[in-house]
């Protein structure tokens, strides 16, 4: 058992060192793998509801370590209503080539409305970039509140113009659920990466 734990820690250490080496020596400008900075803005149209969602997300880091935060506002027209959600998290990022990334996240998440609630959040993110202009990205987050567990799942295709790799269009789907409450629908946005 101790051997197995030791081998697991050795693999994580090697992956972390590989990520740091890639970030400092091989990473191309604008690559979505272990970015120094990333800003993303998305619009979501919810299915079966007269609700729109707007999200702004940011990430700052170097090599395997980063911090991220985001804010989402859900707006309903009839009756007029708004719900804000925010998160802050630390990221441990793995990416030792321009074609794949894997992030582990831990932090906090909250909701603001007529009430306010906060909880612990953790999750994972992946990215697969087979060619320099096309990729697939996914995020899974789970947050824990007194009222229950929240699940937030996102998947998107990322399209980048090769001559300007700093900006990408993202189109995908997002699902958020807690208990019997579910918000889901297609989303589209712009990501800027340095």
PDB file of C-alpha atoms in Angstrom:
ATOM      1  CA  UNK A   1       0.000   0.000   0.000  1.00  0.00           C
ATOM      2  CA  UNK A   2       2.792   2.433   0.903  1.00  0.00           C
ATOM      3  CA  UNK A   3       4.500   1.557  -2.403  1.00  0.00           C
ATOM      4  CA  UNK A   4       1.312   2.375  -4.333  1.00  0.00           C
ATOM      5  CA  UNK A   5       0.930   5.745  -2.586  1.00  0.00           C
ATOM      6  CA  UNK A   6       4.611   6.478  -3.232  1.00  0.00           C
ATOM      7  CA  UNK A   7       4.269   5.677  -6.938  1.00  0.00           C
ATOM      8  CA  UNK A   8       1.162   7.868  -7.159  1.00  0.00           C
ATOM      9  CA  UNK A   9       2.948  10.812  -5.528  1.00  0.00           C
ATOM     10  CA  UNK A  10       5.953  10.269  -7.809  1.00  0.00           C
ATOM     11  CA  UNK A  11       3.691  10.410 -10.889  1.00  0.00           C
ATOM     12  CA  UNK A  12       2.043  13.641  -9.667  1.00  0.00           C
ATOM     13  CA  UNK A  13       5.472  15.169  -8.975  1.00  0.00           C
ATOM     14  CA  UNK A  14       6.767  14.239 -12.444  1.00  0.00           C
ATOM     15  CA  UNK A  15       3.605  15.627 -14.073  1.00  0.00           C
ATOM     16  CA  UNK A  16       3.966  18.886 -12.108  1.00  0.00           C
ATOM     17  CA  UNK A  17       7.638  19.259 -13.097  1.00  0.00           C
ATOM     18  CA  UNK A  18       6.731  18.430 -16.710  1.00  0.00           C
ATOM     19  CA  UNK A  19       4.057  21.132 -16.651  1.00  0.00           C
ATOM     20  CA  UNK A  20       6.490  23.729 -15.272  1.00  0.00           C
ATOM     21  CA  UNK A  21       9.056  22.812 -17.950  1.00  0.00           C
ATOM     22  CA  UNK A  22       6.449  23.024 -20.722  1.00  0.00           C
ATOM     23  CA  UNK A  23       5.185  26.407 -19.462  1.00  0.00           C
ATOM     24  CA  UNK A  24       8.671  27.948 -19.343  1.00  0.00           C
ATOM     25  CA  UNK A  25      10.300  26.365 -22.416  1.00  0.00           C
ATOM     26  CA  UNK A  26       7.801  25.105 -25.002  1.00  0.00           C
ATOM     27  CA  UNK A  27       4.453  26.862 -24.553  1.00  0.00           C
ATOM     28  CA  UNK A  28       3.425  28.957 -27.552  1.00  0.00           C
ATOM     29  CA  UNK A  29       1.817  32.373 -27.109  1.00  0.00           C
ATOM     30  CA  UNK A  30      -1.969  32.089 -26.925  1.00  0.00           C
ATOM     31  CA  UNK A  31      -1.985  28.361 -26.150  1.00  0.00           C
ATOM     32  CA  UNK A  32      -4.977  27.303 -24.010  1.00  0.00           C
ATOM     33  CA  UNK A  33      -2.743  24.820 -22.143  1.00  0.00           C
ATOM     34  CA  UNK A  34      -1.530  26.322 -18.809  1.00  0.00           C
ATOM     35  CA  UNK A  35      -2.234  29.952 -19.814  1.00  0.00           C
ATOM     36  CA  UNK A  36      -0.648  32.872 -17.986  1.00  0.00           C
ATOM     37  CA  UNK A  37      -3.969  34.708 -18.224  1.00  0.00           C
ATOM     38  CA  UNK A  38      -7.390  33.846 -19.609  1.00  0.00           C
ATOM     39  CA  UNK A  39     -10.589  35.900 -19.750  1.00  0.00           C
ATOM     40  CA  UNK A  40     -13.822  34.344 -20.930  1.00  0.00           C
ATOM     41  CA  UNK A  41     -17.280  35.833 -21.490  1.00  0.00           C
ATOM     42  CA  UNK A  42     -20.274  33.605 -22.333  1.00  0.00           C
ATOM     43  CA  UNK A  43     -23.981  33.927 -22.984  1.00  0.00           C
ATOM     44  CA  UNK A  44     -26.362  31.052 -22.184  1.00  0.00           C
ATOM     45  CA  UNK A  45     -29.986  30.635 -23.289  1.00  0.00           C
ATOM     46  CA  UNK A  46     -31.759  28.270 -20.905  1.00  0.00           C
ATOM     47  CA  UNK A  47     -34.023  25.493 -22.162  1.00  0.00           C
ATOM     48  CA  UNK A  48     -37.659  25.435 -20.922  1.00  0.00           C
ATOM     49  CA  UNK A  49     -37.304  28.841 -19.248  1.00  0.00           C
ATOM     50  CA  UNK A  50     -37.407  32.535 -20.077  1.00  0.00           C
ATOM     51  CA  UNK A  51     -33.962  32.937 -18.479  1.00  0.00           C
ATOM     52  CA  UNK A  52     -30.638  34.128 -19.902  1.00  0.00           C
ATOM     53  CA  UNK A  53     -27.246  33.619 -18.292  1.00  0.00           C
ATOM     54  CA  UNK A  54     -24.147  35.803 -18.631  1.00  0.00           C
ATOM     55  CA  UNK A  55     -20.795  34.579 -17.301  1.00  0.00           C
ATOM     56  CA  UNK A  56     -17.438  36.308 -16.891  1.00  0.00           C
ATOM     57  CA  UNK A  57     -14.501  34.106 -15.862  1.00  0.00           C
ATOM     58  CA  UNK A  58     -10.817  34.887 -15.325  1.00  0.00           C
ATOM     59  CA  UNK A  59      -7.679  32.865 -14.649  1.00  0.00           C
ATOM     60  CA  UNK A  60      -4.123  33.948 -13.729  1.00  0.00           C
ATOM     61  CA  UNK A  61      -1.208  31.598 -13.249  1.00  0.00           C
ATOM     62  CA  UNK A  62       2.175  30.300 -14.173  1.00  0.00           C
ATOM     63  CA  UNK A  63       2.983  26.697 -14.934  1.00  0.00           C
ATOM     64  CA  UNK A  64       1.124  24.281 -12.668  1.00  0.00           C
ATOM     65  CA  UNK A  65      -0.355  26.864 -10.253  1.00  0.00           C
ATOM     66  CA  UNK A  66      -3.195  29.308 -10.971  1.00  0.00           C
ATOM     67  CA  UNK A  67      -6.091  31.175  -9.396  1.00  0.00           C
ATOM     68  CA  UNK A  68      -9.478  31.554 -11.073  1.00  0.00           C
ATOM     69  CA  UNK A  69     -12.720  33.333 -10.388  1.00  0.00           C
ATOM     70  CA  UNK A  70     -16.032  33.870 -12.069  1.00  0.00           C
ATOM     71  CA  UNK A  71     -19.422  35.516 -11.857  1.00  0.00           C
ATOM     72  CA  UNK A  72     -22.699  34.483 -13.513  1.00  0.00           C
ATOM     73  CA  UNK A  73     -25.979  36.398 -13.613  1.00  0.00           C
ATOM     74  CA  UNK A  74     -29.202  34.610 -14.516  1.00  0.00           C
ATOM     75  CA  UNK A  75     -31.954  37.043 -15.557  1.00  0.00           C
ATOM     76  CA  UNK A  76     -35.636  36.196 -15.954  1.00  0.00           C
ATOM     77  CA  UNK A  77     -37.973  38.540 -17.847  1.00  0.00           C
ATOM     78  CA  UNK A  78     -41.392  37.427 -16.550  1.00  0.00           C
ATOM     79  CA  UNK A  79     -41.578  37.840 -13.631  1.00  0.00           C
ATOM     80  CA  UNK A  80     -38.464  40.027 -13.416  1.00  0.00           C
ATOM     81  CA  UNK A  81     -35.885  38.228 -11.291  1.00  0.00           C
ATOM     82  CA  UNK A  82     -32.101  37.817 -11.041  1.00  0.00           C
ATOM     83  CA  UNK A  83     -29.778  35.270  -9.460  1.00  0.00           C
ATOM     84  CA  UNK A  84     -26.028  35.833  -9.146  1.00  0.00           C
ATOM     85  CA  UNK A  85     -23.472  33.067  -8.687  1.00  0.00           C
ATOM     86  CA  UNK A  86     -19.743  33.503  -8.042  1.00  0.00           C
ATOM     87  CA  UNK A  87     -16.729  31.296  -7.444  1.00  0.00           C
ATOM     88  CA  UNK A  88     -13.047  31.604  -6.518  1.00  0.00           C
ATOM     89  CA  UNK A  89     -10.680  28.664  -6.725  1.00  0.00           C
ATOM     90  CA  UNK A  90      -7.090  27.549  -6.837  1.00  0.00           C
ATOM     91  CA  UNK A  91      -5.998  25.377  -9.753  1.00  0.00           C
ATOM     92  CA  UNK A  92      -3.330  22.694  -9.964  1.00  0.00           C
ATOM     93  CA  UNK A  93      -2.779  22.413 -13.701  1.00  0.00           C
ATOM     94  CA  UNK A  94      -1.216  19.614 -15.712  1.00  0.00           C
ATOM     95  CA  UNK A  95      -0.181  20.125 -19.326  1.00  0.00           C
ATOM     96  CA  UNK A  96       3.072  18.978 -20.822  1.00  0.00           C
ATOM     97  CA  UNK A  97       2.209  19.389 -24.500  1.00  0.00           C
ATOM     98  CA  UNK A  98       0.140  21.765 -26.625  1.00  0.00           C
ATOM     99  CA  UNK A  99      -2.535  19.089 -27.153  1.00  0.00           C
ATOM    100  CA  UNK A 100      -3.879  18.264 -23.678  1.00  0.00           C
ATOM    101  CA  UNK A 101      -4.546  19.833 -20.287  1.00  0.00           C
ATOM    102  CA  UNK A 102      -6.026  18.602 -17.024  1.00  0.00           C
ATOM    103  CA  UNK A 103      -6.772  20.878 -14.037  1.00  0.00           C
ATOM    104  CA  UNK A 104      -7.824  20.101 -10.475  1.00  0.00           C
ATOM    105  CA  UNK A 105      -9.740  22.900  -8.713  1.00  0.00           C
ATOM    106  CA  UNK A 106     -10.713  23.666  -5.110  1.00  0.00           C
ATOM    107  CA  UNK A 107     -12.303  26.792  -3.685  1.00  0.00           C
ATOM    108  CA  UNK A 108     -15.581  28.454  -2.735  1.00  0.00           C
ATOM    109  CA  UNK A 109     -18.882  29.144  -4.478  1.00  0.00           C
ATOM    110  CA  UNK A 110     -21.782  31.364  -3.553  1.00  0.00           C
ATOM    111  CA  UNK A 111     -25.220  32.523  -4.633  1.00  0.00           C
ATOM    112  CA  UNK A 112     -26.751  35.954  -4.084  1.00  0.00           C
ATOM    113  CA  UNK A 113     -30.436  36.769  -4.387  1.00  0.00           C
ATOM    114  CA  UNK A 114     -32.914  37.709  -1.653  1.00  0.00           C
ATOM    115  CA  UNK A 115     -30.789  35.191   0.272  1.00  0.00           C
ATOM    116  CA  UNK A 116     -27.067  34.488   0.290  1.00  0.00           C
ATOM    117  CA  UNK A 117     -25.338  31.119   0.584  1.00  0.00           C
ATOM    118  CA  UNK A 118     -21.732  29.943   0.307  1.00  0.00           C
ATOM    119  CA  UNK A 119     -20.070  26.549   0.160  1.00  0.00           C
ATOM    120  CA  UNK A 120     -16.956  24.537  -0.694  1.00  0.00           C
ATOM    121  CA  UNK A 121     -16.393  23.734  -4.378  1.00  0.00           C
ATOM    122  CA  UNK A 122     -14.044  21.302  -6.112  1.00  0.00           C
ATOM    123  CA  UNK A 123     -13.763  19.946  -9.630  1.00  0.00           C
ATOM    124  CA  UNK A 124     -11.758  19.119 -12.723  1.00  0.00           C
ATOM    125  CA  UNK A 125     -11.264  20.656 -16.164  1.00  0.00           C
ATOM    126  CA  UNK A 126      -9.918  19.077 -19.337  1.00  0.00           C
ATOM    127  CA  UNK A 127      -8.914  20.277 -22.748  1.00  0.00           C
ATOM    128  CA  UNK A 128      -8.047  18.305 -25.865  1.00  0.00           C
ATOM    129  CA  UNK A 129      -6.520  20.258 -28.773  1.00  0.00           C
ATOM    130  CA  UNK A 130      -5.702  17.905 -31.669  1.00  0.00           C
ATOM    131  CA  UNK A 131      -4.875  20.799 -34.030  1.00  0.00           C
ATOM    132  CA  UNK A 132      -3.973  24.417 -33.318  1.00  0.00           C
ATOM    133  CA  UNK A 133      -7.367  25.813 -34.377  1.00  0.00           C
ATOM    134  CA  UNK A 134      -9.801  23.310 -32.834  1.00  0.00           C
ATOM    135  CA  UNK A 135     -10.255  21.950 -29.337  1.00  0.00           C
ATOM    136  CA  UNK A 136     -12.718  20.402 -26.933  1.00  0.00           C
ATOM    137  CA  UNK A 137     -12.974  21.710 -23.367  1.00  0.00           C
ATOM    138  CA  UNK A 138     -14.931  20.426 -20.400  1.00  0.00           C
ATOM    139  CA  UNK A 139     -15.443  21.519 -16.800  1.00  0.00           C
ATOM    140  CA  UNK A 140     -17.093  19.658 -13.932  1.00  0.00           C
ATOM    141  CA  UNK A 141     -17.623  21.329 -10.556  1.00  0.00           C
ATOM    142  CA  UNK A 142     -19.387  20.167  -7.411  1.00  0.00           C
ATOM    143  CA  UNK A 143     -20.282  22.578  -4.604  1.00  0.00           C
ATOM    144  CA  UNK A 144     -21.684  21.707  -1.198  1.00  0.00           C
ATOM    145  CA  UNK A 145     -24.231  23.917   0.575  1.00  0.00           C
ATOM    146  CA  UNK A 146     -26.493  23.425   3.596  1.00  0.00           C
ATOM    147  CA  UNK A 147     -29.361  22.969   1.118  1.00  0.00           C
ATOM    148  CA  UNK A 148     -27.606  20.261  -0.914  1.00  0.00           C
ATOM    149  CA  UNK A 149     -24.986  19.500  -3.536  1.00  0.00           C
ATOM    150  CA  UNK A 150     -24.702  21.556  -6.722  1.00  0.00           C
ATOM    151  CA  UNK A 151     -23.432  20.031  -9.978  1.00  0.00           C
ATOM    152  CA  UNK A 152     -22.110  22.363 -12.706  1.00  0.00           C
ATOM    153  CA  UNK A 153     -21.100  20.710 -16.008  1.00  0.00           C
ATOM    154  CA  UNK A 154     -19.840  22.516 -19.121  1.00  0.00           C
ATOM    155  CA  UNK A 155     -18.642  21.217 -22.455  1.00  0.00           C
ATOM    156  CA  UNK A 156     -17.597  23.245 -25.486  1.00  0.00           C
ATOM    157  CA  UNK A 157     -15.815  23.225 -28.800  1.00  0.00           C
ATOM    158  CA  UNK A 158     -13.112  25.867 -29.108  1.00  0.00           C
ATOM    159  CA  UNK A 159     -12.386  27.402 -32.518  1.00  0.00           C
ATOM    160  CA  UNK A 160      -9.285  29.578 -32.957  1.00  0.00           C
ATOM    161  CA  UNK A 161      -8.040  31.482 -35.985  1.00  0.00           C
ATOM    162  CA  UNK A 162      -4.434  30.169 -36.318  1.00  0.00           C
ATOM    163  CA  UNK A 163      -2.954  33.561 -37.281  1.00  0.00           C
ATOM    164  CA  UNK A 164      -4.329  35.126 -34.069  1.00  0.00           C
ATOM    165  CA  UNK A 165      -4.224  32.423 -31.369  1.00  0.00           C
ATOM    166  CA  UNK A 166      -5.110  34.783 -28.498  1.00  0.00           C
ATOM    167  CA  UNK A 167      -8.870  34.830 -29.226  1.00  0.00           C
ATOM    168  CA  UNK A 168     -11.171  31.817 -29.530  1.00  0.00           C
ATOM    169  CA  UNK A 169     -14.879  31.277 -30.048  1.00  0.00           C
ATOM    170  CA  UNK A 170     -16.453  28.718 -27.714  1.00  0.00           C
ATOM    171  CA  UNK A 171     -19.796  27.013 -28.297  1.00  0.00           C
ATOM    172  CA  UNK A 172     -21.218  24.317 -26.064  1.00  0.00           C
ATOM    173  CA  UNK A 173     -23.711  23.343 -23.386  1.00  0.00           C
ATOM    174  CA  UNK A 174     -23.940  23.993 -19.636  1.00  0.00           C
ATOM    175  CA  UNK A 175     -25.955  22.199 -16.954  1.00  0.00           C
ATOM    176  CA  UNK A 176     -26.360  23.348 -13.342  1.00  0.00           C
ATOM    177  CA  UNK A 177     -28.472  21.358 -10.917  1.00  0.00           C
ATOM    178  CA  UNK A 178     -29.159  21.328  -7.180  1.00  0.00           C
ATOM    179  CA  UNK A 179     -31.911  19.099  -5.869  1.00  0.00           C
ATOM    180  CA  UNK A 180     -34.858  19.262  -8.271  1.00  0.00           C
ATOM    181  CA  UNK A 181     -33.805  22.701  -9.622  1.00  0.00           C
ATOM    182  CA  UNK A 182     -32.038  22.559 -12.997  1.00  0.00           C
ATOM    183  CA  UNK A 183     -30.699  25.267 -15.313  1.00  0.00           C
ATOM    184  CA  UNK A 184     -29.341  24.071 -18.649  1.00  0.00           C
ATOM    185  CA  UNK A 185     -28.933  25.188 -22.220  1.00  0.00           C
ATOM    186  CA  UNK A 186     -26.526  26.069 -25.015  1.00  0.00           C
ATOM    187  CA  UNK A 187     -23.873  28.706 -24.468  1.00  0.00           C
ATOM    188  CA  UNK A 188     -21.575  30.671 -26.740  1.00  0.00           C
ATOM    189  CA  UNK A 189     -18.703  32.956 -25.892  1.00  0.00           C
ATOM    190  CA  UNK A 190     -15.303  34.469 -26.516  1.00  0.00           C
ATOM    191  CA  UNK A 191     -12.103  33.443 -24.715  1.00  0.00           C
ATOM    192  CA  UNK A 192      -8.939  35.563 -24.698  1.00  0.00           C
ATOM    193  CA  UNK A 193      -5.772  33.685 -23.728  1.00  0.00           C
ATOM    194  CA  UNK A 194      -2.192  34.837 -23.117  1.00  0.00           C
TER     195      UNK A 194
END
